XYZ file of C-alpha atoms in Angstrom:
760
model
C -38.669 -118.975 -30.420
C -38.497 -115.406 -31.785
C -38.280 -112.227 -29.787
C -41.374 -110.456 -28.416
C -43.503 -109.051 -31.226
C -44.520 -105.370 -31.107
C -48.199 -104.910 -31.769
C -48.963 -101.219 -31.347
C -48.734 -98.062 -29.277
C -52.150 -96.993 -28.042
C -53.840 -99.225 -25.523
C -56.647 -99.418 -23.035
C -55.182 -99.051 -19.516
C -55.001 -102.780 -18.969
C -55.365 -104.338 -22.402
C -53.583 -104.480 -25.697
C -54.719 -102.114 -28.438
C -58.338 -102.486 -29.388
C -58.351 -103.925 -32.898
C -61.521 -102.978 -34.745
C -62.497 -105.390 -37.464
C -63.470 -104.105 -40.877
C -66.950 -105.346 -40.090
C -68.839 -102.678 -38.209
C -68.874 -103.046 -34.448
C -66.552 -106.080 -34.195
C -63.823 -105.794 -31.564
C -60.975 -108.311 -31.603
C -58.800 -109.252 -28.630
C -55.855 -111.601 -28.272
C -56.415 -114.344 -25.726
C -55.214 -117.719 -24.518
C -57.806 -120.452 -24.836
C -58.427 -122.523 -21.711
C -60.796 -125.063 -23.187
C -58.141 -127.713 -22.522
C -54.609 -127.709 -21.128
C -52.797 -126.434 -24.243
C -53.343 -122.665 -23.777
C -53.458 -121.971 -27.522
C -53.178 -118.350 -28.646
C -56.425 -117.244 -30.288
C -58.382 -114.131 -31.199
C -61.838 -113.396 -29.819
C -64.323 -111.253 -31.707
C -67.022 -109.371 -29.824
C -70.088 -107.391 -30.794
C -71.754 -105.119 -28.230
C -69.557 -106.504 -25.464
C -70.340 -110.173 -26.142
C -67.841 -112.641 -27.601
C -69.433 -114.110 -30.719
C -66.468 -115.805 -32.394
C -63.121 -117.387 -31.517
C -60.600 -117.835 -34.308
C -56.960 -118.705 -34.816
C -54.198 -116.273 -33.838
C -52.914 -113.718 -36.347
C -49.372 -114.420 -35.178
C -47.754 -116.859 -37.651
C -46.023 -118.632 -34.773
C -49.349 -119.635 -33.233
C -51.585 -119.770 -36.291
C -53.644 -122.948 -36.669
C -53.365 -123.818 -32.969
C -57.111 -124.031 -32.450
C -59.701 -126.777 -32.198
C -63.455 -127.172 -32.053
C -63.504 -126.862 -28.252
C -62.172 -123.312 -28.416
C -64.258 -122.328 -31.406
C -67.536 -123.306 -29.729
C -66.906 -121.482 -26.421
C -69.097 -118.436 -27.169
C -72.089 -120.759 -27.223
C -70.826 -122.836 -24.295
C -70.320 -119.886 -21.958
C -73.636 -118.256 -22.852
C -75.640 -121.434 -22.233
C -78.853 -120.765 -20.266
C -77.888 -123.342 -17.616
C -74.678 -121.538 -16.666
C -74.451 -120.653 -12.965
C -74.359 -116.855 -12.835
C -75.230 -116.097 -9.187
C -74.180 -117.545 -5.823
C -76.404 -120.409 -4.697
C -76.842 -121.753 -1.171
C -78.122 -125.234 -0.460
C -81.581 -125.497 1.051
C -82.663 -128.865 2.379
C -80.544 -132.026 2.750
C -77.218 -132.361 0.940
C -77.829 -133.535 -2.587
C -81.522 -132.619 -2.572
C -81.041 -130.117 -5.428
C -82.773 -127.343 -3.503
C -81.058 -123.948 -3.840
C -81.530 -120.349 -2.800
C -79.896 -117.419 -4.558
C -77.784 -115.322 -2.184
C -75.330 -112.454 -2.494
C -71.564 -112.897 -2.639
C -71.295 -110.990 0.644
C -73.732 -113.306 2.419
C -72.089 -116.407 0.987
C -68.512 -115.435 1.849
C -69.386 -114.298 5.362
C -71.021 -117.652 6.108
C -68.242 -119.638 4.409
C -65.584 -117.782 6.401
C -67.429 -118.317 9.689
C -68.026 -122.019 9.092
C -64.512 -122.722 7.824
C -62.998 -120.895 10.815
C -65.106 -122.992 13.173
C -63.977 -126.236 11.493
C -60.328 -125.186 11.721
C -60.787 -124.245 15.373
C -62.361 -127.594 16.229
C -60.401 -130.020 14.048
C -57.230 -128.165 13.069
C -56.325 -126.532 9.742
C -55.563 -129.915 8.167
C -59.329 -130.624 8.282
C -59.666 -128.292 5.263
C -58.978 -129.804 1.821
C -59.101 -128.181 -1.609
C -59.426 -129.829 -5.015
C -58.697 -127.659 -8.016
C -56.976 -127.481 -11.360
C -55.186 -124.305 -12.356
C -55.300 -125.572 -15.924
C -59.028 -124.805 -15.793
C -59.331 -121.913 -13.366
C -56.274 -120.041 -14.662
C -56.343 -117.067 -12.360
C -55.592 -118.945 -9.133
C -51.895 -118.011 -9.522
C -51.025 -119.845 -6.319
C -53.330 -117.808 -4.081
C -55.169 -120.929 -2.912
C -51.955 -122.561 -1.723
C -50.801 -119.250 -0.255
C -53.891 -119.011 1.951
C -53.795 -122.708 2.864
C -50.103 -122.491 3.762
C -50.688 -119.520 6.051
C -53.738 -121.154 7.619
C -51.808 -124.414 8.041
C -53.439 -126.947 5.714
C -51.280 -129.190 3.475
C -54.249 -131.005 1.932
C -54.382 -129.616 -1.595
C -55.212 -132.079 -4.386
C -55.596 -131.831 -8.126
C -56.210 -133.887 -11.228
C -52.541 -133.287 -12.057
C -51.859 -136.056 -9.534
C -52.783 -138.313 -12.470
C -51.660 -136.158 -15.341
C -48.400 -134.179 -15.787
C -48.065 -132.967 -12.179
C -46.997 -136.367 -10.934
C -44.740 -136.685 -13.995
C -42.977 -133.491 -12.960
C -42.439 -134.730 -9.412
C -41.032 -138.095 -10.542
C -38.756 -136.578 -13.201
C -37.188 -134.412 -10.524
C -36.066 -137.491 -8.583
C -33.729 -138.376 -11.460
C -32.306 -135.033 -12.615
C -33.962 -132.256 -10.622
C -36.304 -130.786 -13.228
C -39.200 -131.595 -15.539
C -37.881 -131.151 -19.091
C -39.767 -130.234 -22.241
C -39.118 -131.926 -25.553
C -37.747 -129.713 -28.321
C -40.225 -130.609 -31.071
C -38.794 -127.970 -33.394
C -35.324 -129.512 -33.689
C -35.724 -133.126 -32.634
C -34.952 -135.985 -34.996
C -37.092 -138.663 -33.335
C -40.361 -138.538 -31.354
C -41.642 -141.363 -29.142
C -45.333 -141.478 -28.184
C -46.278 -143.851 -25.369
C -50.032 -144.276 -25.817
C -50.403 -140.580 -26.557
C -52.375 -139.723 -29.695
C -52.499 -135.958 -30.353
C -55.070 -135.117 -32.994
C -56.433 -132.167 -34.900
C -58.951 -131.478 -32.127
C -57.089 -132.924 -29.139
C -53.716 -131.484 -28.057
C -53.778 -129.650 -31.380
C -50.542 -127.752 -30.737
C -48.603 -130.979 -30.152
C -50.322 -132.542 -33.162
C -49.094 -129.679 -35.337
C -45.571 -129.889 -33.932
C -45.387 -133.621 -34.665
C -46.633 -133.181 -38.217
C -44.084 -130.409 -38.843
C -41.288 -132.514 -37.376
C -42.194 -135.444 -39.606
C -42.343 -133.153 -42.625
C -38.701 -132.205 -42.099
C -37.690 -135.844 -41.659
C -38.011 -136.648 -37.955
C -38.819 -140.270 -37.099
C -41.939 -141.241 -35.161
C -42.206 -144.268 -32.872
C -45.638 -145.043 -31.448
C -46.347 -147.552 -28.691
C -50.058 -148.147 -28.151
C -52.367 -151.149 -27.663
C -54.656 -149.843 -30.423
C -53.618 -148.770 -33.882
C -54.217 -145.074 -33.323
C -54.106 -142.357 -35.963
C -50.573 -141.557 -34.790
C -49.628 -145.237 -35.075
C -50.713 -145.226 -38.702
C -48.283 -142.382 -39.408
C -45.392 -143.900 -37.450
C -42.088 -145.206 -38.740
C -42.340 -147.917 -36.088
C -45.535 -148.993 -34.361
C -45.354 -151.328 -31.368
C -48.788 -152.644 -30.241
C -47.721 -153.137 -26.661
C -49.941 -154.785 -24.073
C -51.946 -152.342 -22.012
C -50.049 -151.186 -18.905
C -46.655 -152.584 -19.974
C -44.845 -149.285 -20.621
C -42.158 -149.917 -18.001
C -41.403 -153.409 -19.331
C -40.971 -152.014 -22.845
C -38.473 -149.428 -21.644
C -36.470 -152.106 -19.852
C -36.259 -153.837 -23.227
C -35.012 -150.658 -24.892
C -32.408 -150.175 -22.177
C -31.259 -153.767 -22.572
C -30.564 -153.183 -26.271
C -29.012 -149.741 -25.801
C -26.699 -150.812 -22.983
C -25.713 -154.191 -24.451
C -24.932 -152.667 -27.836
C -23.107 -149.656 -26.386
C -25.498 -147.147 -27.947
C -25.557 -144.844 -24.927
C -23.509 -141.685 -24.380
C -20.575 -143.159 -22.478
C -18.907 -139.837 -21.720
C -22.088 -138.333 -20.267
C -22.835 -141.444 -18.227
C -19.320 -141.571 -16.805
C -19.201 -137.903 -15.833
C -22.793 -137.080 -14.948
C -24.644 -140.247 -13.896
C -24.801 -142.116 -10.584
C -25.732 -145.814 -10.340
C -25.106 -146.989 -13.900
C -23.687 -150.391 -12.930
C -26.585 -151.070 -10.554
C -28.969 -150.052 -13.342
C -27.213 -152.416 -15.739
C -27.757 -155.297 -13.317
C -31.468 -154.514 -13.049
C -31.796 -154.179 -16.821
C -30.187 -157.606 -17.237
C -33.289 -159.065 -15.575
C -35.201 -158.139 -18.743
C -33.879 -160.037 -21.758
C -35.822 -159.310 -24.909
C -37.705 -162.590 -24.827
C -39.092 -161.721 -21.396
C -39.928 -158.192 -22.525
C -41.652 -159.568 -25.614
C -43.803 -161.786 -23.422
C -44.676 -158.942 -21.029
C -45.487 -156.450 -23.789
C -46.869 -158.749 -26.487
C -44.499 -157.237 -29.055
C -42.025 -158.816 -31.452
C -38.497 -158.778 -29.954
C -36.906 -157.737 -33.232
C -39.230 -154.734 -33.475
C -38.485 -153.830 -29.848
C -34.783 -153.817 -30.654
C -35.338 -151.839 -33.867
C -37.253 -149.146 -31.991
C -34.598 -148.953 -29.264
C -31.862 -148.505 -31.865
C -33.842 -145.825 -33.673
C -34.337 -143.875 -30.441
C -30.657 -144.129 -29.502
C -29.047 -143.529 -32.904
C -31.407 -141.205 -34.803
C -31.441 -138.558 -32.092
C -31.513 -136.200 -30.429
C -34.835 -137.841 -29.576
C -37.685 -136.862 -27.298
C -40.259 -138.774 -25.268
C -42.983 -136.140 -24.790
C -45.073 -136.204 -21.660
C -47.918 -138.672 -21.926
C -50.912 -139.044 -19.610
C -50.931 -142.783 -20.269
C -47.708 -143.579 -18.403
C -48.918 -141.365 -15.548
C -51.759 -143.757 -14.706
C -50.306 -147.230 -14.165
C -49.362 -149.502 -11.281
C -45.736 -149.081 -12.425
C -46.049 -145.363 -13.081
C -43.123 -144.215 -10.919
C -40.781 -146.781 -12.457
C -42.055 -146.083 -15.980
C -41.615 -142.313 -15.668
C -38.159 -142.897 -14.162
C -37.277 -145.204 -17.061
C -38.237 -142.476 -19.520
C -35.946 -140.137 -17.580
C -33.141 -142.691 -17.643
C -33.441 -143.257 -21.390
C -33.182 -139.511 -21.968
C -30.152 -139.286 -19.716
C -27.977 -142.197 -20.806
C -28.488 -141.364 -24.486
C -27.224 -137.824 -23.875
C -30.479 -136.085 -24.743
C -30.740 -133.903 -21.645
C -30.694 -130.132 -22.100
C -29.503 -130.217 -25.715
C -31.020 -128.808 -28.888
C -33.495 -131.310 -30.257
C -33.621 -133.187 -26.975
C -35.260 -132.649 -23.603
C -34.646 -129.056 -22.535
C -34.552 -127.655 -18.989
C -36.272 -124.329 -19.440
C -35.822 -122.987 -15.930
C -37.647 -119.963 -14.543
C -38.360 -116.610 -16.168
C -36.102 -114.024 -14.591
C -37.782 -110.764 -13.655
C -41.211 -112.384 -13.183
C -42.560 -113.453 -9.796
C -43.692 -117.016 -10.380
C -46.666 -118.870 -8.931
C -44.474 -120.866 -6.547
C -43.272 -117.668 -4.899
C -46.881 -116.533 -4.518
C -47.721 -119.885 -2.875
C -45.184 -119.320 -0.049
C -44.675 -122.976 0.879
C -41.954 -122.005 3.329
C -44.524 -120.578 5.765
C -46.238 -123.939 6.248
C -44.564 -125.483 9.330
C -42.811 -128.783 8.731
C -45.092 -130.377 11.329
C -48.069 -129.497 9.137
C -46.283 -130.542 5.959
C -45.749 -133.997 7.430
C -49.488 -134.278 8.162
C -50.187 -134.184 4.446
C -52.557 -137.041 3.775
C -50.973 -140.010 2.018
C -47.404 -138.836 2.491
C -46.633 -141.621 4.949
C -47.257 -144.434 2.447
C -47.116 -142.756 -0.972
C -44.807 -139.764 -0.632
C -43.322 -139.010 -4.066
C -45.325 -135.894 -4.970
C -45.912 -134.772 -1.378
C -43.862 -132.410 0.773
C -42.149 -135.447 2.315
C -41.160 -136.890 -1.044
C -39.817 -133.613 -2.417
C -38.119 -132.431 0.786
C -34.640 -133.663 -0.202
C -34.787 -131.474 -3.313
C -35.163 -128.191 -1.456
C -31.417 -127.567 -1.171
C -30.590 -128.706 -4.709
C -33.439 -126.604 -6.108
C -32.077 -123.556 -4.319
C -28.552 -124.270 -5.569
C -29.485 -124.753 -9.232
C -32.723 -122.834 -9.785
C -32.613 -120.200 -7.038
C -35.690 -121.265 -5.021
C -36.286 -124.026 -2.487
C -39.896 -124.617 -3.528
C -40.654 -124.800 -7.237
C -44.074 -126.309 -7.754
C -43.697 -127.411 -11.358
C -47.023 -128.057 -13.083
C -48.515 -127.508 -9.589
C -47.848 -131.216 -8.948
C -44.889 -131.356 -6.580
C -46.387 -130.717 -3.124
C -49.793 -132.401 -3.286
C -51.676 -134.559 -0.845
C -52.693 -137.994 -2.102
C -56.308 -137.788 -3.378
C -57.448 -141.292 -2.314
C -56.063 -140.626 1.166
C -57.955 -137.327 1.322
C -61.234 -138.968 0.329
C -60.701 -141.719 2.893
C -60.237 -139.050 5.566
C -63.364 -137.283 4.343
C -65.245 -140.582 4.692
C -63.975 -141.028 8.265
C -61.300 -143.601 7.390
C -58.163 -141.474 7.790
C -55.698 -140.565 10.549
C -57.723 -137.424 11.239
C -60.980 -136.004 9.887
C -61.392 -133.746 6.871
C -64.581 -131.738 7.343
C -64.366 -128.859 4.828
C -63.897 -129.410 1.099
C -63.482 -126.661 -1.509
C -63.752 -127.424 -5.219
C -62.458 -124.786 -7.646
C -62.937 -125.269 -11.396
C -62.837 -129.002 -10.853
C -65.227 -131.970 -10.769
C -63.729 -134.344 -8.182
C -66.680 -136.755 -8.014
C -65.638 -137.928 -11.479
C -61.950 -137.035 -11.604
C -60.270 -139.477 -9.231
C -60.487 -143.192 -8.454
C -63.213 -144.994 -6.487
C -66.050 -142.568 -7.134
C -68.362 -144.158 -4.578
C -65.872 -143.416 -1.794
C -65.555 -139.825 -3.006
C -69.308 -139.387 -2.799
C -69.370 -141.029 0.632
C -66.727 -138.566 1.828
C -68.529 -135.569 0.393
C -71.804 -136.594 2.012
C -70.055 -136.483 5.412
C -68.635 -132.960 5.072
C -69.638 -130.044 7.262
C -68.904 -127.559 4.460
C -68.521 -127.950 0.691
C -67.900 -124.926 -1.526
C -67.796 -125.220 -5.319
C -66.899 -122.520 -7.819
C -67.732 -123.490 -11.386
C -69.674 -122.596 -14.516
C -72.305 -125.325 -14.321
C -74.112 -127.520 -11.827
C -71.690 -130.425 -12.170
C -72.174 -133.697 -10.278
C -69.733 -132.342 -7.666
C -71.584 -129.038 -7.397
C -74.844 -130.900 -6.811
C -73.445 -132.098 -3.445
C -72.250 -128.666 -2.290
C -73.416 -126.212 0.345
C -72.486 -123.258 -1.854
C -72.115 -123.071 -5.620
C -70.378 -119.878 -6.687
C -70.241 -118.584 -10.279
C -66.815 -118.619 -11.894
C -65.789 -116.448 -14.801
C -64.671 -117.799 -18.183
C -61.452 -117.145 -20.043
C -63.393 -114.706 -22.224
C -64.154 -112.647 -19.122
C -60.786 -112.179 -17.444
C -57.253 -111.041 -18.133
C -54.576 -113.636 -17.579
C -50.833 -113.877 -17.193
C -49.659 -117.395 -18.029
C -46.254 -118.838 -17.152
C -47.351 -122.459 -17.735
C -46.708 -123.276 -14.077
C -42.889 -123.118 -14.101
C -42.537 -125.718 -16.848
C -41.648 -123.503 -19.803
C -39.608 -120.309 -19.515
C -41.980 -117.919 -21.157
C -44.809 -115.658 -20.048
C -47.825 -114.725 -22.180
C -50.666 -112.253 -21.638
C -54.319 -112.896 -22.393
C -56.752 -110.038 -22.788
C -60.121 -109.739 -21.128
C -62.569 -109.898 -24.029
C -65.829 -109.064 -22.221
C -67.251 -108.307 -18.808
C -68.224 -111.328 -16.670
C -71.800 -112.489 -17.088
C -74.127 -112.152 -14.118
C -72.106 -112.103 -10.902
C -69.338 -114.446 -12.055
C -65.946 -113.844 -10.454
C -62.440 -115.073 -11.113
C -60.701 -117.580 -8.902
C -58.342 -114.771 -7.910
C -61.301 -112.742 -6.634
C -62.685 -115.760 -4.779
C -59.446 -116.278 -2.870
C -59.189 -112.592 -2.039
C -62.725 -112.646 -0.654
C -61.937 -115.782 1.356
C -58.793 -114.225 2.835
C -60.932 -111.304 3.960
C -63.601 -113.652 5.343
C -60.953 -115.484 7.384
C -59.691 -112.207 8.825
C -56.436 -112.375 6.832
C -56.730 -109.604 4.210
C -52.970 -109.082 4.289
C -52.501 -112.371 2.448
C -53.971 -110.848 -0.727
C -53.048 -107.165 -0.406
C -53.505 -106.194 -4.065
C -56.666 -104.241 -4.826
C -57.410 -106.187 -8.018
C -55.867 -108.664 -10.418
C -54.328 -105.909 -12.549
C -52.361 -104.529 -9.623
C -51.361 -108.114 -8.826
C -50.039 -108.588 -12.372
C -48.124 -105.321 -12.115
C -46.489 -106.716 -8.969
C -45.530 -109.946 -10.710
C -44.023 -108.155 -13.718
C -42.176 -105.407 -11.866
C -38.830 -107.133 -12.433
C -39.282 -106.642 -16.171
C -39.799 -102.927 -15.645
C -43.244 -103.122 -17.218
C -46.778 -102.837 -16.010
C -49.309 -105.395 -17.188
C -50.668 -102.682 -19.496
C -47.274 -102.177 -21.074
C -46.591 -105.898 -21.246
C -49.853 -106.544 -23.113
C -49.246 -103.620 -25.441
C -45.824 -104.792 -26.580
C -45.624 -108.550 -26.204
C -47.205 -111.710 -27.528
C -44.742 -113.902 -25.659
C -41.831 -113.023 -23.375
C -39.277 -115.779 -23.105
C -35.900 -116.670 -21.738
C -33.444 -117.606 -24.505
C -32.706 -121.301 -24.110
C -29.215 -122.124 -22.897
C -28.113 -125.719 -23.244
C -26.134 -127.996 -20.930
C -26.657 -125.678 -17.977
C -25.687 -128.565 -15.712
C -22.046 -128.046 -16.737
C -22.085 -124.870 -14.623
C -24.548 -125.821 -11.878
C -24.772 -129.603 -11.767
C -28.188 -131.215 -11.599
C -30.695 -130.271 -8.897
C -30.414 -133.642 -7.125
C -28.767 -134.475 -3.795
C -25.673 -135.786 -5.620
C -25.620 -133.038 -8.239
C -25.764 -135.751 -10.908
C -28.383 -137.733 -12.780
C -29.455 -140.341 -10.234
C -30.142 -143.511 -12.187
C -30.276 -145.064 -8.735
C -32.400 -142.626 -6.745
C -31.063 -141.633 -3.339
C -34.408 -139.986 -2.575
C -36.443 -143.136 -3.204
C -33.941 -145.179 -1.248
C -34.151 -142.865 1.762
C -37.949 -143.006 1.562
C -37.780 -146.805 1.856
C -38.446 -147.718 -1.773
C -36.434 -149.546 -4.381
C -33.977 -146.940 -5.712
C -33.998 -148.577 -9.141
C -36.951 -148.928 -11.514
C -38.765 -152.261 -11.482
C -41.784 -153.933 -13.047
C -44.732 -155.438 -11.179
C -46.497 -157.963 -13.350
C -50.269 -158.038 -13.577
C -52.118 -159.754 -10.747
C -54.087 -162.839 -11.688
C -57.219 -162.107 -13.697
C -60.417 -162.792 -11.731
C -62.372 -165.608 -13.340
C -65.531 -163.530 -13.531
C -63.768 -160.552 -15.157
C -61.752 -161.876 -18.107
C -61.552 -158.657 -20.170
C -59.125 -155.795 -19.717
C -60.427 -152.237 -19.537
C -58.465 -149.134 -20.532
C -60.112 -145.997 -19.160
C -59.628 -142.487 -20.451
C -60.710 -142.271 -24.079
C -60.563 -138.558 -24.916
C -63.368 -137.609 -27.271
C -62.557 -134.622 -29.487
C -65.578 -132.459 -28.539
C -64.952 -132.681 -24.782
C -62.197 -131.924 -22.287
C -62.316 -134.119 -19.191
C -65.891 -133.823 -17.820
C -66.783 -130.565 -19.608
C -68.568 -129.627 -22.807
C -71.456 -132.081 -22.870
C -74.013 -129.285 -22.468
C -73.198 -127.806 -25.899
C -75.570 -129.101 -28.600
C -72.984 -129.012 -31.383
C -70.563 -131.065 -29.311
C -73.168 -133.594 -28.188
C -74.238 -134.060 -31.792
C -70.717 -135.289 -32.567
C -70.512 -137.723 -29.650
C -74.014 -138.001 -28.166
C -73.474 -141.077 -25.971
C -70.650 -142.773 -24.035
C -69.253 -145.547 -26.215
C -67.058 -148.527 -25.282
C -64.614 -149.497 -28.015
C -63.847 -153.160 -28.686
C -62.698 -155.389 -31.521
C -65.007 -157.339 -33.803
C -63.812 -160.654 -32.347
C -64.421 -159.489 -28.777
C -67.902 -158.358 -29.754
C -68.634 -161.780 -31.235
C -67.229 -163.553 -28.189
C -69.564 -161.587 -25.910
C -72.551 -161.630 -28.227
C -72.875 -157.864 -28.580
C -73.390 -155.715 -31.659
C -72.571 -152.180 -32.715
C -74.703 -149.528 -30.936
C -76.008 -152.016 -28.344
C -76.262 -150.737 -24.782
C -74.447 -152.861 -22.176
C -73.153 -152.637 -18.642
C -69.384 -152.720 -18.188
C -68.676 -154.100 -14.727
C -65.963 -155.014 -12.247
C -65.837 -155.686 -8.502
C -66.551 -152.041 -7.666
C -69.511 -151.125 -9.860
C -71.043 -151.212 -13.317
C -71.601 -148.421 -15.804
C -73.772 -148.135 -18.902
C -71.995 -147.859 -22.270
C -72.934 -148.124 -25.922
C -70.879 -150.577 -27.962
C -68.663 -149.369 -30.783
C -66.878 -152.038 -32.807
C -63.592 -150.451 -33.797
C -60.992 -152.054 -36.090
C -58.106 -150.337 -34.253
C -58.768 -152.279 -31.040
C -56.893 -155.435 -30.002
C -58.892 -158.411 -28.810
C -60.064 -158.729 -25.189
C -59.601 -155.028 -24.427
C -62.286 -152.388 -23.837
C -61.546 -148.689 -24.069
C -64.094 -146.586 -22.231
C -64.398 -142.792 -22.235
C -63.582 -140.557 -19.307
C -65.924 -138.166 -17.593
C -69.388 -138.970 -18.870
C -72.439 -137.350 -17.364
C -75.473 -135.745 -18.993
C -76.322 -132.237 -17.796
C -79.898 -132.651 -19.006
C -80.549 -135.624 -16.697
C -81.949 -135.532 -13.166
C -79.800 -133.785 -10.589
C -79.126 -134.603 -6.966
C -77.686 -137.436 -4.892
C -78.408 -140.851 -6.338
C -78.522 -139.531 -9.908
C -75.948 -136.743 -10.341
C -77.104 -136.000 -13.880
C -76.251 -139.439 -15.182
C -72.799 -139.672 -13.556
C -74.020 -142.583 -11.428
C -74.967 -144.328 -14.633
C -71.995 -143.560 -16.887
C -68.923 -142.240 -15.044
C -65.783 -144.344 -15.487
C -64.429 -143.283 -12.077
C -66.770 -145.825 -10.485
C -64.689 -148.645 -11.978
C -61.282 -147.162 -11.118
C -59.799 -149.235 -8.319
C -57.500 -147.993 -5.566
C -56.591 -151.247 -3.805
C -52.877 -152.227 -3.474
C -52.748 -154.471 -6.563
C -53.953 -151.574 -8.675
C -51.936 -148.796 -7.082
C -48.539 -147.333 -7.834
C -46.766 -147.671 -4.503
C -44.498 -144.614 -4.533
C -47.145 -142.151 -5.713
C -50.361 -143.835 -4.612
C -52.097 -143.334 -7.948
C -54.556 -145.819 -9.441
C -53.808 -148.145 -12.327
C -56.226 -147.096 -15.059
C -54.617 -148.860 -18.001
C -55.616 -152.496 -17.637
C -58.432 -153.129 -15.142
C -60.219 -156.522 -15.225
C -63.845 -156.188 -16.277
C -66.692 -157.894 -18.076
C -69.657 -157.036 -20.286
C -73.160 -157.641 -18.943
C -75.899 -157.714 -21.532
C -79.101 -155.883 -20.713
C -82.431 -157.612 -20.604
C -83.721 -155.576 -23.553
C -81.581 -155.351 -26.675
C -80.633 -151.766 -27.544
C -82.045 -150.697 -24.142
C -82.173 -147.002 -23.468
C -79.582 -145.593 -21.084
C -81.755 -145.275 -17.998
C -80.481 -145.350 -14.434
C -79.872 -148.753 -12.865
C -77.273 -147.936 -10.236
C -78.174 -148.157 -6.593
C -79.327 -144.816 -5.291
C -77.086 -142.933 -2.894
C -79.015 -141.980 0.209
C -79.676 -138.326 0.781
C -78.000 -137.131 3.980
């Protein structure tokens, strides 16, 4: 990555230079898009203080990192249904009756009610669900306030996506590495399918790598667009990632293709690993994965001999009953092949020196250990909780300089299903206050009906968001959040990558929208703890964070597109690895001390219920949408107007359904309405259903939730032991038994059929 790029001298006090377009009245600003989790560098163009266009960055390093989701944001954020003023619930919860109030009135009441709940039930009775990927300007303030108050019950969607990956990677070698796409010679995609309008930056990196000769191995049940470009495509059975990696290890170890010197000097538990791997001869792996054994061996050899190779993070492996073992097996493959912290391999970026990171702002050390151990779910599923990460505190301090490093904000979380059980009155203690920041938890975790049950039993629910989401419809207060057009931002990608980038504020917030940073400051004041957020505004806060660089935020924006730490390789030769042993723990001492198998393993699928003979793969990402957002934008809905279940032509014939027909997809938990799409990329007997479907135009309130009750995949996501990863406590979303139920009227319209949820 090149050095910081000068961009001018004169600047607004807290922005980069104002660039006036040749067109009269157009003002351009550099920004980081937050329409998904990629944080692509873009340029906004405003007229009369309103962003009217978003385009690709002028910087050649970042040019072409843009997709339709970012381009359409001016229309999305100016939509007439956007929440622009604080709203207070009137009438029963979920009745969709609201009164506009002031921020002062709202925060005073929220502070009083939250204080009363903490006084009566203890600070652990307060839970927060958020996603800094979406809200951006949290910067750890939420955790900071919770840690000082005494609540460990913070949850996030990263428990299913990247955050849990970070926590599990650290068990093996003490950090969450990042693949070096720019120099690698081989890329392995497990189920991941970056596209021109989905993970566009990674898509571009892969295409560039292939253009210079890098190999591509794709493992995916369907023949994705990436699979069609691959040097090797393995159509593995859904949910069999861990079994496949055992097969690769069998080949690599038996044929001596691993880095023997690295393993001998830097790895613990190799012989025990070899014994476990011997339980997976290729014929067994072929049966478990449905792939040809010769192709399995060919792929393993390519990974081991064509390298340095990378296995980029994938959300698919994050969401399986064998997720912990599968993520560990990825870590082990990287390690024994010698691809750790080398050019073209998996680099350990470390922290940015001179910049106060989010983890320091969070101040985890002030939360008493007694409260840490109350974190919901940590007793049974501890890996990404305080309990699971406790043994890494000393090694983290030794290698990286800090005891608590909350990589990808996923290393000290409560377990979401355990939190929702406690909210529903089924936990070790009650949770009575629930805050939702830039997040839509009703639809974002498993067992949606339990989530709703828990929310209906809360004494206080506060939501900050742009729109009246299904989660917001069950709140006591809905507070208007700002957009990434309307705020400055300092991004460090949550301690994953060692660079820091500024994002300019392109326009003033609409209505009375406020940043997440402002919300937490107001809450600290409302709780009588103003000292927790002592900075007068976010600009002063950014000055504080950058003081080690000797620059104010103004100066940083005026001189820098990206500030980075030059990558140094094989840092472990000076520091060791940030694990209890100081080595790569192929056999995990942490898992062993927590009472789990210290070696990876594979749990085979439970028996298929007779009434549910199909497999369902949840989480189709449709290009126009990110998670549950974007369906209010006409241009996006025109591209994908309805939720569609993908299946093969043979499966459609077997079930007597046709293209575009409406059906119910059902399992033991619930049924949801989908429109059939016959897709030639799909294997037989597998349905892929999209994530996060609701329709903002449909009826609001409990029992309807704007179509979420009818369409949301979270209703089918199980959280019982057979469909749970034991170490993390995350649901298995990649291979759930299901069936298709035909509707009484062919091509029936998608009208509500689900049982109504009673209004409290």
